mmCIF file of C-alpha atoms in Angstrom:
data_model
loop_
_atom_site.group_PDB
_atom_site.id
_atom_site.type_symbol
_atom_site.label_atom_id
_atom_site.label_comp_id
_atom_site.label_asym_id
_atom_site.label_seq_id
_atom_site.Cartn_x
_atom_site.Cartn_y
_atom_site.Cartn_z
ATOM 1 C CA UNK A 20 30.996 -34.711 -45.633
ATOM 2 C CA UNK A 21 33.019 -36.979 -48.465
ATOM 3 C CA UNK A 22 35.931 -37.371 -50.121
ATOM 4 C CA UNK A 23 37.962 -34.723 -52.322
ATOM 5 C CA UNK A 24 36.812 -33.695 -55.947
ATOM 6 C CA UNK A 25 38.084 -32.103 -58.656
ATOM 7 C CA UNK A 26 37.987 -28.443 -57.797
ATOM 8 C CA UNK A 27 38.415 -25.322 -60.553
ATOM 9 C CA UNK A 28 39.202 -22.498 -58.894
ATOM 10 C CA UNK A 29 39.168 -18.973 -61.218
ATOM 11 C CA UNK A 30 39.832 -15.744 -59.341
ATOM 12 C CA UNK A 31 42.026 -12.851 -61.457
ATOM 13 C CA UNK A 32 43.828 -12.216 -57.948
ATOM 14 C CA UNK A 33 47.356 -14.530 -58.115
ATOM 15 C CA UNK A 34 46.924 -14.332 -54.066
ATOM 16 C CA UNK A 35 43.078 -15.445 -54.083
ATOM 17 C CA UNK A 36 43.709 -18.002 -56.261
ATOM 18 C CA UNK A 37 47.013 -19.535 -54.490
ATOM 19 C CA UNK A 38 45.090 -19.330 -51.258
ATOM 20 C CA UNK A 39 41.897 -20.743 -52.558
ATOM 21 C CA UNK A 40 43.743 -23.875 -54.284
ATOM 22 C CA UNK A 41 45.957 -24.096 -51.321
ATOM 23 C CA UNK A 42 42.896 -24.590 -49.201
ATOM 24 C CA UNK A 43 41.094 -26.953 -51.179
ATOM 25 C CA UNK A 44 44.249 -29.164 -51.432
ATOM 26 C CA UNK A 45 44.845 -29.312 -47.993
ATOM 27 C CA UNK A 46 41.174 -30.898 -47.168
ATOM 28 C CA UNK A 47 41.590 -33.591 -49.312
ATOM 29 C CA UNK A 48 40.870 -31.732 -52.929
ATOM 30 C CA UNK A 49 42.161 -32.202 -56.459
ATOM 31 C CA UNK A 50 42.345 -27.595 -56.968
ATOM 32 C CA UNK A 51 43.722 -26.226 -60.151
ATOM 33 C CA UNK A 52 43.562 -22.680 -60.441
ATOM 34 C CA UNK A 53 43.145 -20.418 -63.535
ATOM 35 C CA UNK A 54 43.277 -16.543 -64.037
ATOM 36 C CA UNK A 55 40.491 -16.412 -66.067
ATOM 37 C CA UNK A 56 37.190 -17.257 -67.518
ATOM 38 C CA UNK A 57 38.886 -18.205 -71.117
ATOM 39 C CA UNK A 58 41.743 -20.117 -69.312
ATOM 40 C CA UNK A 59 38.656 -21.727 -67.248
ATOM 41 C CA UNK A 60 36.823 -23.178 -70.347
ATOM 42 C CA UNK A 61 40.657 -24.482 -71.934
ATOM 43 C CA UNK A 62 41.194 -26.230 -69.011
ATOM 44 C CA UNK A 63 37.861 -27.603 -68.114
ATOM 45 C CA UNK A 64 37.716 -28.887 -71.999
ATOM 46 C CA UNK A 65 41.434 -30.848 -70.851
ATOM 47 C CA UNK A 66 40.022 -32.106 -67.992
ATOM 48 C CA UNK A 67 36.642 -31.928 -66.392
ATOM 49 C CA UNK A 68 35.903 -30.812 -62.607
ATOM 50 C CA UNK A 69 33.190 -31.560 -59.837
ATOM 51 C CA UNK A 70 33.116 -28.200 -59.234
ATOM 52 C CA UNK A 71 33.912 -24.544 -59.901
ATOM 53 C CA UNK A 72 34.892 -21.495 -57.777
ATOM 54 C CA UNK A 73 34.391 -18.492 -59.772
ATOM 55 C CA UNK A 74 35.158 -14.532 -58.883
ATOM 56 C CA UNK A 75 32.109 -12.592 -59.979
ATOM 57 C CA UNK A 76 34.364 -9.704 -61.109
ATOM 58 C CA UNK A 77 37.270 -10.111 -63.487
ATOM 59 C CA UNK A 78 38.467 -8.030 -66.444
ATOM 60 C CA UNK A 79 37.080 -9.149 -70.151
ATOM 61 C CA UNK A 80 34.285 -12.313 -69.613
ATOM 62 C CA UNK A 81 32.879 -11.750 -66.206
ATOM 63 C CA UNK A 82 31.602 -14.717 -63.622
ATOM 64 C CA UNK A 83 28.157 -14.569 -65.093
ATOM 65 C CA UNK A 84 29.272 -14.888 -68.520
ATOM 66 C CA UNK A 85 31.240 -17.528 -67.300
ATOM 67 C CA UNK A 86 28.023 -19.121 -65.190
ATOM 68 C CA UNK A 87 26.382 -18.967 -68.543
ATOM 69 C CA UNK A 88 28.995 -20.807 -70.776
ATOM 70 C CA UNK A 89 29.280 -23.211 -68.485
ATOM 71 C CA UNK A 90 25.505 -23.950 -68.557
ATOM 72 C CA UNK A 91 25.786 -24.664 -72.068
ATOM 73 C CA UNK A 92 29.331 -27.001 -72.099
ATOM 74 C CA UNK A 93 29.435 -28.428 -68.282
ATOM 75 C CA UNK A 94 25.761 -28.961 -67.541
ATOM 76 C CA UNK A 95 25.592 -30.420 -64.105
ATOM 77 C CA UNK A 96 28.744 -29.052 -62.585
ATOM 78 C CA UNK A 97 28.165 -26.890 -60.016
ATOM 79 C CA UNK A 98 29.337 -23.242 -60.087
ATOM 80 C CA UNK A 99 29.772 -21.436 -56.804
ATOM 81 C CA UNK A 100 30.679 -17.151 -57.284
ATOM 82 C CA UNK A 101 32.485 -15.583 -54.959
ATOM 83 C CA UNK A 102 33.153 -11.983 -54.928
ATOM 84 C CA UNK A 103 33.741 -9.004 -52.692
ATOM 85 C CA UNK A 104 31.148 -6.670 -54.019
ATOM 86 C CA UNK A 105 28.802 -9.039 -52.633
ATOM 87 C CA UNK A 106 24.823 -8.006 -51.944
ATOM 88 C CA UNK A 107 21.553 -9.500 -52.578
ATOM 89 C CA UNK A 108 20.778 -8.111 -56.335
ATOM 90 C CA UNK A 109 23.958 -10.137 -57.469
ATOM 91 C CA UNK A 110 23.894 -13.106 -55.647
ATOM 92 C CA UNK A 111 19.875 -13.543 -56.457
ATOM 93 C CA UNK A 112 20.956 -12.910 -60.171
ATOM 94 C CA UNK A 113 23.698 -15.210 -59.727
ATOM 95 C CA UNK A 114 21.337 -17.829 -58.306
ATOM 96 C CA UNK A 115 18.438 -17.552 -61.344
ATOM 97 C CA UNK A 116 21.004 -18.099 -63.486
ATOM 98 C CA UNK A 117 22.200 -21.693 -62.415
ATOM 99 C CA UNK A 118 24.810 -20.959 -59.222
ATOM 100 C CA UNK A 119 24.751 -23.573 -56.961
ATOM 101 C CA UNK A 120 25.993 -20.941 -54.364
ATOM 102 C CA UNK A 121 27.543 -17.528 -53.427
ATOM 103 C CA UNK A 122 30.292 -16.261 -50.805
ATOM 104 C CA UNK A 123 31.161 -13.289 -50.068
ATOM 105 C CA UNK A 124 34.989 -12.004 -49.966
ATOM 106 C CA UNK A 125 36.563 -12.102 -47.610
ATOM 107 C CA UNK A 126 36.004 -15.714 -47.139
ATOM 108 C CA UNK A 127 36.011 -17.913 -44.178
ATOM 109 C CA UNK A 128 37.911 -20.946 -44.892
ATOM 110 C CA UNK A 129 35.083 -23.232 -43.196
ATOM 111 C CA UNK A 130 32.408 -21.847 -45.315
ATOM 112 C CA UNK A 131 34.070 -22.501 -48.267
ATOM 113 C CA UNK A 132 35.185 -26.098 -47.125
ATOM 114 C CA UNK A 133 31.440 -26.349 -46.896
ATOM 115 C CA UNK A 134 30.052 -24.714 -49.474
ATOM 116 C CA UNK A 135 32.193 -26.995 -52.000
ATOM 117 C CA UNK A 136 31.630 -30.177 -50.044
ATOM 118 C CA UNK A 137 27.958 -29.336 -50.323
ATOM 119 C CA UNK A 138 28.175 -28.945 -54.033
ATOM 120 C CA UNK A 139 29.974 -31.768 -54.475
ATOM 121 C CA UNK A 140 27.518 -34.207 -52.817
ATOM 122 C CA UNK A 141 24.990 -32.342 -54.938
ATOM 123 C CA UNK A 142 27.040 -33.185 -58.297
ATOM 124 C CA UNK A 143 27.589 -36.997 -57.140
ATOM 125 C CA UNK A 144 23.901 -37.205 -55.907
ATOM 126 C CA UNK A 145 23.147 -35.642 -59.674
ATOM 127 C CA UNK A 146 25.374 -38.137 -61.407
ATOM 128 C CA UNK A 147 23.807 -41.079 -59.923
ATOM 129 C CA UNK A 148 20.513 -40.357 -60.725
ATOM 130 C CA UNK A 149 19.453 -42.744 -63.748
ATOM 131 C CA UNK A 150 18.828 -40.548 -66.747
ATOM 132 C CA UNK A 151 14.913 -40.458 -67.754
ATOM 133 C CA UNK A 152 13.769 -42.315 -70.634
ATOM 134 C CA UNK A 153 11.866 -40.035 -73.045
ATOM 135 C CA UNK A 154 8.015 -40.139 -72.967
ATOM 136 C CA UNK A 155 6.516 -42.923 -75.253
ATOM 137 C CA UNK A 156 5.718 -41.246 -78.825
ATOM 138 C CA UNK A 157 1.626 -42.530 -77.795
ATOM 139 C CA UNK A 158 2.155 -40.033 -74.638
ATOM 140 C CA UNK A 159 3.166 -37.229 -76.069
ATOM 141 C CA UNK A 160 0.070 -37.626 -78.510
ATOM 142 C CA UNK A 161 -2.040 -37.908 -75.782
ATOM 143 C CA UNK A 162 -1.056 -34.650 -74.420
ATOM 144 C CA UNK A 163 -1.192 -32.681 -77.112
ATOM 145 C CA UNK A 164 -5.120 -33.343 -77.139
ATOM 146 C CA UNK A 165 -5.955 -32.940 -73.563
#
């Protein structure tokens, strides 16, 4: 699809992780990996990503909490979950609440080659869309009468 982005990976499992990172840096991917969701916001506040790989399930602040933080202090970055207690209920839930995707554990290495490239173009296409102009004050007037 493009070229490599800056990849956050954060899975609890050492071995996920390691393999996940390992992956992504072999296709042409900048991959850090963290452990967890707090070690996820420290290091996207050093350095920003294109895109994050979260597990849905890890001990203290879950994927979703972590979905939902990053709403509020990465808007625009893509967050994909991945987890292996994957069914519809969570990855619908996941999806309402901002995920640009889901995969199920165990992964296949193609589908998350794609899945990432895919979120990627969607971040790029995102970040080179001009940024709207705010109504005129006259408009917004306007529609409060009508």
């Amino acid at each position: 699809m493009s070229e490599g982005g800056r990849v956050l990976v954060v899975d609890d499992d050492r071995a996920v992780g390691t393999v996940l990172k390992s992956l992504l840096r072999q296709a042409g991917h900048d991959a850090r990996w963290v452990g967890a969701a707090a070690e996820a916001l420290e290091a996207l506040a050093e350095e920003p990503s294109d895109v994050v790989l979260t597990d849905l399930s890890m001990p203290g602040v879950d994927g979703m909490a972590l979905l939902h933080a990053l709403a509020a202090r990465a808007p625009g970055v893509p967050v994909i979950m991945l987890t292996a207690h994957a069914n519809v209920d969570n990855a619908v839930e996941a999806m309402k609440r901002g995920a640009a995707d889901f995969l199920a554990k165990p992964f296949d290495r193609d589908e998350v080659l794609f899945t990432v490239a895919k979120a990627l173009e969607r971040s790029r296409h995102a970040a080179e869309q001009p940024e709207k102009p705010p109504p005129p004050f006259w408009w917004v007037f306007i529609r409060q009468f009508n």
